[in-house]
PDB file of C-alpha atoms in Angstrom:
ATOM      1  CA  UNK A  16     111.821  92.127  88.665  1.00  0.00           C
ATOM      2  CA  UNK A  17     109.674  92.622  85.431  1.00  0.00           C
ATOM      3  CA  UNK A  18     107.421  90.433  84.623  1.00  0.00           C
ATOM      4  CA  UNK A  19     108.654  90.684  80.721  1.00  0.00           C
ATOM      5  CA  UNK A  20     112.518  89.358  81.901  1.00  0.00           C
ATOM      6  CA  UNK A  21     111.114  86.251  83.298  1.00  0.00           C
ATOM      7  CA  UNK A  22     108.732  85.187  80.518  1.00  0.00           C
ATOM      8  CA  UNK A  23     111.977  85.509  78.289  1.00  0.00           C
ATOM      9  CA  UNK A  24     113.717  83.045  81.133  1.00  0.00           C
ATOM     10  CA  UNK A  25     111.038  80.668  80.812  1.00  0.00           C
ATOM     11  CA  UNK A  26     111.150  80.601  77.149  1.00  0.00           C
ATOM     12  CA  UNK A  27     114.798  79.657  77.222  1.00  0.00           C
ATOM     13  CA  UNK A  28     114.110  76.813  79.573  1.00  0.00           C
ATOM     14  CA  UNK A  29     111.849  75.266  77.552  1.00  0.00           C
ATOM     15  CA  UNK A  30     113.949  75.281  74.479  1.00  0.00           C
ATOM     16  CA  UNK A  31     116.675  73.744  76.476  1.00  0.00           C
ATOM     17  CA  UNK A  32     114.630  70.797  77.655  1.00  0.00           C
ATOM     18  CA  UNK A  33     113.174  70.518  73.944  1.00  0.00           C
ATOM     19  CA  UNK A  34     116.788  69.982  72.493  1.00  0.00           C
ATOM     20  CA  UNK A  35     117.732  67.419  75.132  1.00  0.00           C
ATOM     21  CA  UNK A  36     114.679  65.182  74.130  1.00  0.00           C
ATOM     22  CA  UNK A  37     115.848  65.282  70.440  1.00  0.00           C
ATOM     23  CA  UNK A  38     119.130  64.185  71.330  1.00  0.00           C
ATOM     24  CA  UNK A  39     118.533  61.459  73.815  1.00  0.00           C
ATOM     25  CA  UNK A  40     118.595  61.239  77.570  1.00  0.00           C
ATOM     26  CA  UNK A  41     120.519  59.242  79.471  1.00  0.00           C
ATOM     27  CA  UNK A  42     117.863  56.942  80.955  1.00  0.00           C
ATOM     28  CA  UNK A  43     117.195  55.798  77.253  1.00  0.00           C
ATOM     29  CA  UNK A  44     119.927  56.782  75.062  1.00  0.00           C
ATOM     30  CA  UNK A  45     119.453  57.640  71.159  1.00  0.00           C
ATOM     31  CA  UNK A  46     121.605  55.039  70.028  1.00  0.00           C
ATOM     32  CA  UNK A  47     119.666  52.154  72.066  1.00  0.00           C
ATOM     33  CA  UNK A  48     116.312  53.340  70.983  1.00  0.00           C
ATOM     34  CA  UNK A  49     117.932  52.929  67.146  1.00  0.00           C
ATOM     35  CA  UNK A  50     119.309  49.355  67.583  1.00  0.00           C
ATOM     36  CA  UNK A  51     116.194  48.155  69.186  1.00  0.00           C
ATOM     37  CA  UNK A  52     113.754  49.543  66.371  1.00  0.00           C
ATOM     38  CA  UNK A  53     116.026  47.689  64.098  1.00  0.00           C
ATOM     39  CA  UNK A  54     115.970  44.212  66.474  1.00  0.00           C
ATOM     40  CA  UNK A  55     112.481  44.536  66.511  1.00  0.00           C
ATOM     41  CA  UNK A  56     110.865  43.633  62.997  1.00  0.00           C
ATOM     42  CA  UNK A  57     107.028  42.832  63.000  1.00  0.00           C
ATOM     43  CA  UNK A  58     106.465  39.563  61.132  1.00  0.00           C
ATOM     44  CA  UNK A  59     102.383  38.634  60.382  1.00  0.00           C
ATOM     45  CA  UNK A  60     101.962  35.182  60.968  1.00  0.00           C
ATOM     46  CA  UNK A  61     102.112  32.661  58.778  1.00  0.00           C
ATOM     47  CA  UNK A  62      99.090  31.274  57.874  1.00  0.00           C
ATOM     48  CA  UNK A  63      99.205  27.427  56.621  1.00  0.00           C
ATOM     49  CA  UNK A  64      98.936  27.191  52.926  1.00  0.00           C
ATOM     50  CA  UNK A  65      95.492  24.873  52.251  1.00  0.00           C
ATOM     51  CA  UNK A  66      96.450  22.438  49.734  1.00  0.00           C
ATOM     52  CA  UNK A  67      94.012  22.505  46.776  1.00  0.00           C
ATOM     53  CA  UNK A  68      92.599  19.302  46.399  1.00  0.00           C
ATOM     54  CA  UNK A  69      91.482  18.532  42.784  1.00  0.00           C
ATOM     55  CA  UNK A  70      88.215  17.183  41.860  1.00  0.00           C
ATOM     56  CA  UNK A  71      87.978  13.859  40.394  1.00  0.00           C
ATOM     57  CA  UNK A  72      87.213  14.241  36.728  1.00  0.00           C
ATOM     58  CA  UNK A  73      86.890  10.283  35.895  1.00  0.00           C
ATOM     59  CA  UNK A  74      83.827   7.831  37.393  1.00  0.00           C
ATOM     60  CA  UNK A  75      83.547   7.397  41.261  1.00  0.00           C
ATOM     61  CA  UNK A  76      84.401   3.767  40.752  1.00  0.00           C
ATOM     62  CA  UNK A  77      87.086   2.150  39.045  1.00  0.00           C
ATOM     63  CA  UNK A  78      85.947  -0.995  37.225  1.00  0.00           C
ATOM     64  CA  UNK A  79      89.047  -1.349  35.130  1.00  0.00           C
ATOM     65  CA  UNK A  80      90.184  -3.357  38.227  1.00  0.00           C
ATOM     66  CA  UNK A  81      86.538  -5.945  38.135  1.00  0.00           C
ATOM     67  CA  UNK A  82      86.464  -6.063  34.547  1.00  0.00           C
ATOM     68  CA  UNK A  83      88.076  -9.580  34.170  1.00  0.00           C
ATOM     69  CA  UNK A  84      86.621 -11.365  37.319  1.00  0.00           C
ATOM     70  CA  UNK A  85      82.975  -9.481  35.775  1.00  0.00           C
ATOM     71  CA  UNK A  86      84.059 -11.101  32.528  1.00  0.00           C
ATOM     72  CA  UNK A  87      84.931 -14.748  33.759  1.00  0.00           C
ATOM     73  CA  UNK A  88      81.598 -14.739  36.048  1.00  0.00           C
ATOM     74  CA  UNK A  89      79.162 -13.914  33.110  1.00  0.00           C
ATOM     75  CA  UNK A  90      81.085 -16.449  30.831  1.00  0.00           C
ATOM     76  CA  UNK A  91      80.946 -19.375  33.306  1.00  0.00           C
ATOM     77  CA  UNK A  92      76.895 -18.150  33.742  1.00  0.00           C
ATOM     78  CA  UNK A  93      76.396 -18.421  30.171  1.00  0.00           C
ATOM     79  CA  UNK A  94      77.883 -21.828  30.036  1.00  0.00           C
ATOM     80  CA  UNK A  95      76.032 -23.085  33.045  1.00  0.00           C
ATOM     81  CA  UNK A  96      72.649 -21.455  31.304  1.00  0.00           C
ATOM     82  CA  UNK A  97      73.627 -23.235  27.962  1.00  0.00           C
ATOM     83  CA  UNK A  98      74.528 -27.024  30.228  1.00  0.00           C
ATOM     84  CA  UNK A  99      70.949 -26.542  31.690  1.00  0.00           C
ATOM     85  CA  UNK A 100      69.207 -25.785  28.010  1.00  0.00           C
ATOM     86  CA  UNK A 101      70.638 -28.551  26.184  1.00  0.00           C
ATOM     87  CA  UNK A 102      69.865 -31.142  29.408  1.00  0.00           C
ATOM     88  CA  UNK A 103      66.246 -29.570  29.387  1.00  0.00           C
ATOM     89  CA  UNK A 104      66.096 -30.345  25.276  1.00  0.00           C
ATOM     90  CA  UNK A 105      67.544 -33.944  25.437  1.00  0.00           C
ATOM     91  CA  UNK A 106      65.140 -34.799  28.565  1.00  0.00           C
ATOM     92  CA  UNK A 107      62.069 -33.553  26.752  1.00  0.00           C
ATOM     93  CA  UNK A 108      63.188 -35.401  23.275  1.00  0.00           C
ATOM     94  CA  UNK A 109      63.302 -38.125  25.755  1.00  0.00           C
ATOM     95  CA  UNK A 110      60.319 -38.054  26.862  1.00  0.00           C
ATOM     96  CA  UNK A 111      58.761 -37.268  23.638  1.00  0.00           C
ATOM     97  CA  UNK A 112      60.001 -40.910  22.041  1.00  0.00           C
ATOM     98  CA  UNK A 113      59.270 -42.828  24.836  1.00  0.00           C
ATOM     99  CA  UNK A 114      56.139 -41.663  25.415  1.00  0.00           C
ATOM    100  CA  UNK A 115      55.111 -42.651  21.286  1.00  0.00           C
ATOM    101  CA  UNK A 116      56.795 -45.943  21.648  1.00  0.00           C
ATOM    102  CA  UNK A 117      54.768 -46.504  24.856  1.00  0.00           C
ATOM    103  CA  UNK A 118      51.491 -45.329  23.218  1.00  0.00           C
ATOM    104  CA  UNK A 119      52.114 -47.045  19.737  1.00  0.00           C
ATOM    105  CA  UNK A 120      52.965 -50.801  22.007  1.00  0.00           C
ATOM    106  CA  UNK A 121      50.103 -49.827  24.181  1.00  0.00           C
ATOM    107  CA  UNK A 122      47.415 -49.391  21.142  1.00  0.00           C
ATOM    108  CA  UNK A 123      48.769 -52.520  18.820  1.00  0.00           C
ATOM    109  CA  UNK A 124      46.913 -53.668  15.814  1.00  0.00           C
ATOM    110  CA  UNK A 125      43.895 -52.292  14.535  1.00  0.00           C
ATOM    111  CA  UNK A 126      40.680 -54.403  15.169  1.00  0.00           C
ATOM    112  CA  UNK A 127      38.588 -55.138  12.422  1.00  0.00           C
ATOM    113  CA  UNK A 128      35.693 -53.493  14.521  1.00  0.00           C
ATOM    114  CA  UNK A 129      37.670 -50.499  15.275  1.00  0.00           C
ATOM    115  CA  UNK A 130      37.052 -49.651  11.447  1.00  0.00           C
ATOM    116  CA  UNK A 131      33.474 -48.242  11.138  1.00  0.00           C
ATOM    117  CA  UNK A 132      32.965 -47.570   7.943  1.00  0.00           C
ATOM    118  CA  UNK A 133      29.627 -45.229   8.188  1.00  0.00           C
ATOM    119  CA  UNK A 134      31.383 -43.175  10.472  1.00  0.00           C
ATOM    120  CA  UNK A 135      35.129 -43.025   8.825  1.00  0.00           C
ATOM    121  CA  UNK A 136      33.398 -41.497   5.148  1.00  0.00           C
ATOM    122  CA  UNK A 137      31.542 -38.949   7.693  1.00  0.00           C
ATOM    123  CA  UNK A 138      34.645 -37.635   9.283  1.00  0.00           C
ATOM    124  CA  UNK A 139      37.765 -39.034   7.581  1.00  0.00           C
ATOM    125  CA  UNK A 140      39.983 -41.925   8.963  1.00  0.00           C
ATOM    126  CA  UNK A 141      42.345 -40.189  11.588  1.00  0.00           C
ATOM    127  CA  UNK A 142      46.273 -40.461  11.055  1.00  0.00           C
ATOM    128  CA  UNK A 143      47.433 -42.382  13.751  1.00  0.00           C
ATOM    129  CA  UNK A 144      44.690 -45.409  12.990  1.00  0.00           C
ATOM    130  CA  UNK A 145      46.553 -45.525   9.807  1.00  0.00           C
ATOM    131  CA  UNK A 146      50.032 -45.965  11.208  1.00  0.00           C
ATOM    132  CA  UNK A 147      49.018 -48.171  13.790  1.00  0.00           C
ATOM    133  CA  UNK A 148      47.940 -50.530  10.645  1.00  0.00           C
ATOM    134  CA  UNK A 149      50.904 -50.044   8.859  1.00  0.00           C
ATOM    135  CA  UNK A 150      53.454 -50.449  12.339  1.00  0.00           C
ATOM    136  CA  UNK A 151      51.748 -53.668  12.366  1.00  0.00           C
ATOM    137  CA  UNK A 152      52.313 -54.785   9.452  1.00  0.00           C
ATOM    138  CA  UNK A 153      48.196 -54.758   7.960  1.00  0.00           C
ATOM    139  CA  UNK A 154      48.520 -53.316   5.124  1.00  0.00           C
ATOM    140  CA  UNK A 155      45.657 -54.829   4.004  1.00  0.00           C
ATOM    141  CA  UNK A 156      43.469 -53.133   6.481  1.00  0.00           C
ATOM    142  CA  UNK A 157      45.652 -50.437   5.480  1.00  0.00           C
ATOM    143  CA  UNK A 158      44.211 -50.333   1.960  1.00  0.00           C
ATOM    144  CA  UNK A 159      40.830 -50.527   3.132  1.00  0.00           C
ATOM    145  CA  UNK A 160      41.715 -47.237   5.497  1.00  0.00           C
ATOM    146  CA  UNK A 161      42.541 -46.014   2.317  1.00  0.00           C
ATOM    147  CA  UNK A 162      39.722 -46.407   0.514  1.00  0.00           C
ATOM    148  CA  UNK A 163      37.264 -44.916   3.021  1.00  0.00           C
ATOM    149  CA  UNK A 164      38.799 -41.738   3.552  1.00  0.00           C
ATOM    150  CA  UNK A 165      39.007 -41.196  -0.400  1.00  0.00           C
ATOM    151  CA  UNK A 166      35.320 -41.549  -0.256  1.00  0.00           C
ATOM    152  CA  UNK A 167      35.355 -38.944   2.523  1.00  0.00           C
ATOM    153  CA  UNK A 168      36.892 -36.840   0.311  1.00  0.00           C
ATOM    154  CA  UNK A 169      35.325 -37.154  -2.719  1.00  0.00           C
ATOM    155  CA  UNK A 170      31.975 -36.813  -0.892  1.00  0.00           C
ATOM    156  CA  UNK A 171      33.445 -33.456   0.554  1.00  0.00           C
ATOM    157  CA  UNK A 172      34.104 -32.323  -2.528  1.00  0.00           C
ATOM    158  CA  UNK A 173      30.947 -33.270  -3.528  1.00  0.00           C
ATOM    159  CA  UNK A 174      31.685 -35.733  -6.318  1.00  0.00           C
ATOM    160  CA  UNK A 175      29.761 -38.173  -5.233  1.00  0.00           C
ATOM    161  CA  UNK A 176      26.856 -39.241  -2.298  1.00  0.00           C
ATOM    162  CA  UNK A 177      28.051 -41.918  -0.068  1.00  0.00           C
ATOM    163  CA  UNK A 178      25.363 -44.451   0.774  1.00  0.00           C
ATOM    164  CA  UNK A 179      26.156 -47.247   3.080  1.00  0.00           C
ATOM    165  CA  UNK A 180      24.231 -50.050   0.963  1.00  0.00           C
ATOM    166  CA  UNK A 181      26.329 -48.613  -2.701  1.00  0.00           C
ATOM    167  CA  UNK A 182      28.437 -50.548  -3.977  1.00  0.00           C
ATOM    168  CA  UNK A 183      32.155 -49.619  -5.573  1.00  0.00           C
ATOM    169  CA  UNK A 184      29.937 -49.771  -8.939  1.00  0.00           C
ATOM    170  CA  UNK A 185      27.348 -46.900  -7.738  1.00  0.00           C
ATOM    171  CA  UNK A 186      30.247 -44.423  -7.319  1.00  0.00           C
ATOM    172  CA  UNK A 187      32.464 -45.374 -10.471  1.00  0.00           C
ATOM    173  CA  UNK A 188      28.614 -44.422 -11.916  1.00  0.00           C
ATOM    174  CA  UNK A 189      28.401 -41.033 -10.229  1.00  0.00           C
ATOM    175  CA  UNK A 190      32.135 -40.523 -11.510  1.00  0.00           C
ATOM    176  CA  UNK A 191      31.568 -41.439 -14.999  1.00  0.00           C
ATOM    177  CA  UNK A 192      32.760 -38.506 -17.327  1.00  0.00           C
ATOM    178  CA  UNK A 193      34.977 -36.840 -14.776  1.00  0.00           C
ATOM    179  CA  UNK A 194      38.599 -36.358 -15.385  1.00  0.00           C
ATOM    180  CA  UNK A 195      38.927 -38.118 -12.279  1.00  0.00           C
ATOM    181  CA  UNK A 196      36.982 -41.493 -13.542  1.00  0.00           C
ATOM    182  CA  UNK A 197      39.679 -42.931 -14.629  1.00  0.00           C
ATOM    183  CA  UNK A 198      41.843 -42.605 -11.611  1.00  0.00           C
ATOM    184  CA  UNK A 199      39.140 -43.733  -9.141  1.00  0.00           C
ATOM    185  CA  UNK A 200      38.733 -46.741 -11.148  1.00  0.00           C
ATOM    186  CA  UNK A 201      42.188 -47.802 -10.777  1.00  0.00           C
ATOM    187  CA  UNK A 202      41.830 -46.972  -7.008  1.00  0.00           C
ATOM    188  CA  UNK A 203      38.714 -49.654  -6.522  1.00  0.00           C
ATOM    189  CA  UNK A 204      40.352 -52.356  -8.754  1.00  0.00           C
ATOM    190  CA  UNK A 205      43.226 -51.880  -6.355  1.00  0.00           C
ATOM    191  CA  UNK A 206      41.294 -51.657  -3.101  1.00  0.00           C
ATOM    192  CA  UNK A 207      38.976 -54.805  -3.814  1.00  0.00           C
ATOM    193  CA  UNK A 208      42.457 -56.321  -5.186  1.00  0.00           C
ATOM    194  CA  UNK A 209      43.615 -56.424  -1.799  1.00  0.00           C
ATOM    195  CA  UNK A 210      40.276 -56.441   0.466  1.00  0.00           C
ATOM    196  CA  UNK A 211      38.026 -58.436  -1.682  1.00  0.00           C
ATOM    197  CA  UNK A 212      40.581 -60.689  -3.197  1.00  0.00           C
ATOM    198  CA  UNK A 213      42.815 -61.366  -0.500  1.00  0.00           C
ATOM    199  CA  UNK A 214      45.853 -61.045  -2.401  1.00  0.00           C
ATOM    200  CA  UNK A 215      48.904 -61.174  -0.518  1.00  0.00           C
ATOM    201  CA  UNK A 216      50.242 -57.406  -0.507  1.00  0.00           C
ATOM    202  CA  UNK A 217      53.764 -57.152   1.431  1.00  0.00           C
ATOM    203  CA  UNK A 218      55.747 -53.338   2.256  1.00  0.00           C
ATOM    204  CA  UNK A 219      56.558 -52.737  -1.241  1.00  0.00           C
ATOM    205  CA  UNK A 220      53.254 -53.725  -2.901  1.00  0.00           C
ATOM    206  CA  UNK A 221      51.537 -51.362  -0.368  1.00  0.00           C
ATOM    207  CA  UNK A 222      53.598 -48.467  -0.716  1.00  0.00           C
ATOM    208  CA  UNK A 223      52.305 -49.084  -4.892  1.00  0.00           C
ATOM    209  CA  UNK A 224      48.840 -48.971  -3.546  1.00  0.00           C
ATOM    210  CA  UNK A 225      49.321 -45.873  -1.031  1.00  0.00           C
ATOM    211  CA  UNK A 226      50.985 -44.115  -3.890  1.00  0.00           C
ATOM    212  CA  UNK A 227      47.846 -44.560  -5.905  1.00  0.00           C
ATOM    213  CA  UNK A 228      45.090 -43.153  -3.234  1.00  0.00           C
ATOM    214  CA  UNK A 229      47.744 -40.151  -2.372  1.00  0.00           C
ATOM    215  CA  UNK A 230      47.903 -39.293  -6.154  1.00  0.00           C
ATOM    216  CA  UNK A 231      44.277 -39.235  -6.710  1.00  0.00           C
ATOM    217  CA  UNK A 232      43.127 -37.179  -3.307  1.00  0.00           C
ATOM    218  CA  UNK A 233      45.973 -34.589  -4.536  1.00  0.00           C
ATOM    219  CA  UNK A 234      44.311 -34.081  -7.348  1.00  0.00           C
ATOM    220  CA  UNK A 235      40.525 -33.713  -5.508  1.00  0.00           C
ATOM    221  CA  UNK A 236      39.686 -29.929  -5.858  1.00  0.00           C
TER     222      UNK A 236
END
């Protein structure tokens, strides 16, 4: 046999086997091979949907919900700060007016030898000498208070020069022609009224007699 024959057999064989394969076999027929590419669908897997979680746009705390206990606590701290104040005030006024009735009781009357009358013109008679006077009722010591300190201030002023051994008659002379003469005169008749004279002199007639020192050392330049 040629070798030309059986290439051409081969050939044929081939074919045959090729068409067979296209239309199935019967190990695996076409029409299973169909049903199971449709059965079997490939499906990703689902991956789990993260939920977006939104930022907070308003303040990390809420104080909407401590606003009225916040409230009620600095209102009741207020009121105990105010309770504490007032007690502190009334204590110290307290204090303050016992402590000058105690002081005014403890110093009494003035003593004659309390009133130094070189030393009063120097430096001026001191406020609360005067009151003790008046709290105890000497108003004619008082007057004579008075008197001294208007020397003090007419000898600041330099209206006059205080001597110890002058007399009310050596300063009315020093004062004579000043617009204030006048004035200081009525100021010695009333102090030797009441010093010198010993007239009585009660609340009212002193408060006439501090009236006219007051006037006159207002009106000392």
């Amino acid at each position: 046999m040629s070798p030309i024959p059986n290439a051409c057999v081969f050939l044929l064989l081939c074919l045959s086997l090729a068409v067979r394969g296209q239309t199935g076999s019967p190990i695996f027929p076409a029409e299973r091979h169909g049903e199971l590419r449709q059965e079997v669908v490939y499906q990703p897997p689902e991956v789990p949907e993260t939920v977006a979680q939104s930022e907070p746009t308003g303040p990390l705390l809420d104080f909407g919900a401590f606003r009225w206990p916040l409230i009620v606590g600095v209102s009741v701290l207020l009121l105990i700060g105010l309770a504490v104040l007032l007690h502190r005030i009334q204590k110290d006024l307290g204090s303050t007016r016992s402590g000058k009735s105690s002081s005014e009781t403890a110093a009494g009357p003035v003593s004659v030898s309390e009133v130094r009358e070189e030393e009063l013109v120097s430096r001026g008679i001191s406020p609360q000498l005067l009151q003790r006077a008046e709290a105890a009722a000497q108003y004619d010591l008082a007057v004579r208070l008075l008197y001294l300190d208007l020397l003090n201030r007419l000898q600041l002023a330099q209206l006059i020069g205080y001597r110890p051994h002058f007399s009310n008659r050596d300063y009315r002379a020093q004062l004579d022609g000043h617009p204030l003469s006048e004035e200081f005169a009525q100021a010695v008749r009333t102090y030797e009224r009441y010093w010198y004279g010993k007239h009585r002199i009660d609340r009212l007639s002193y408060r006439v007699a501090h009236g006219v020192f007051t006037n006159l050392q207002a009106r000392i330049p």
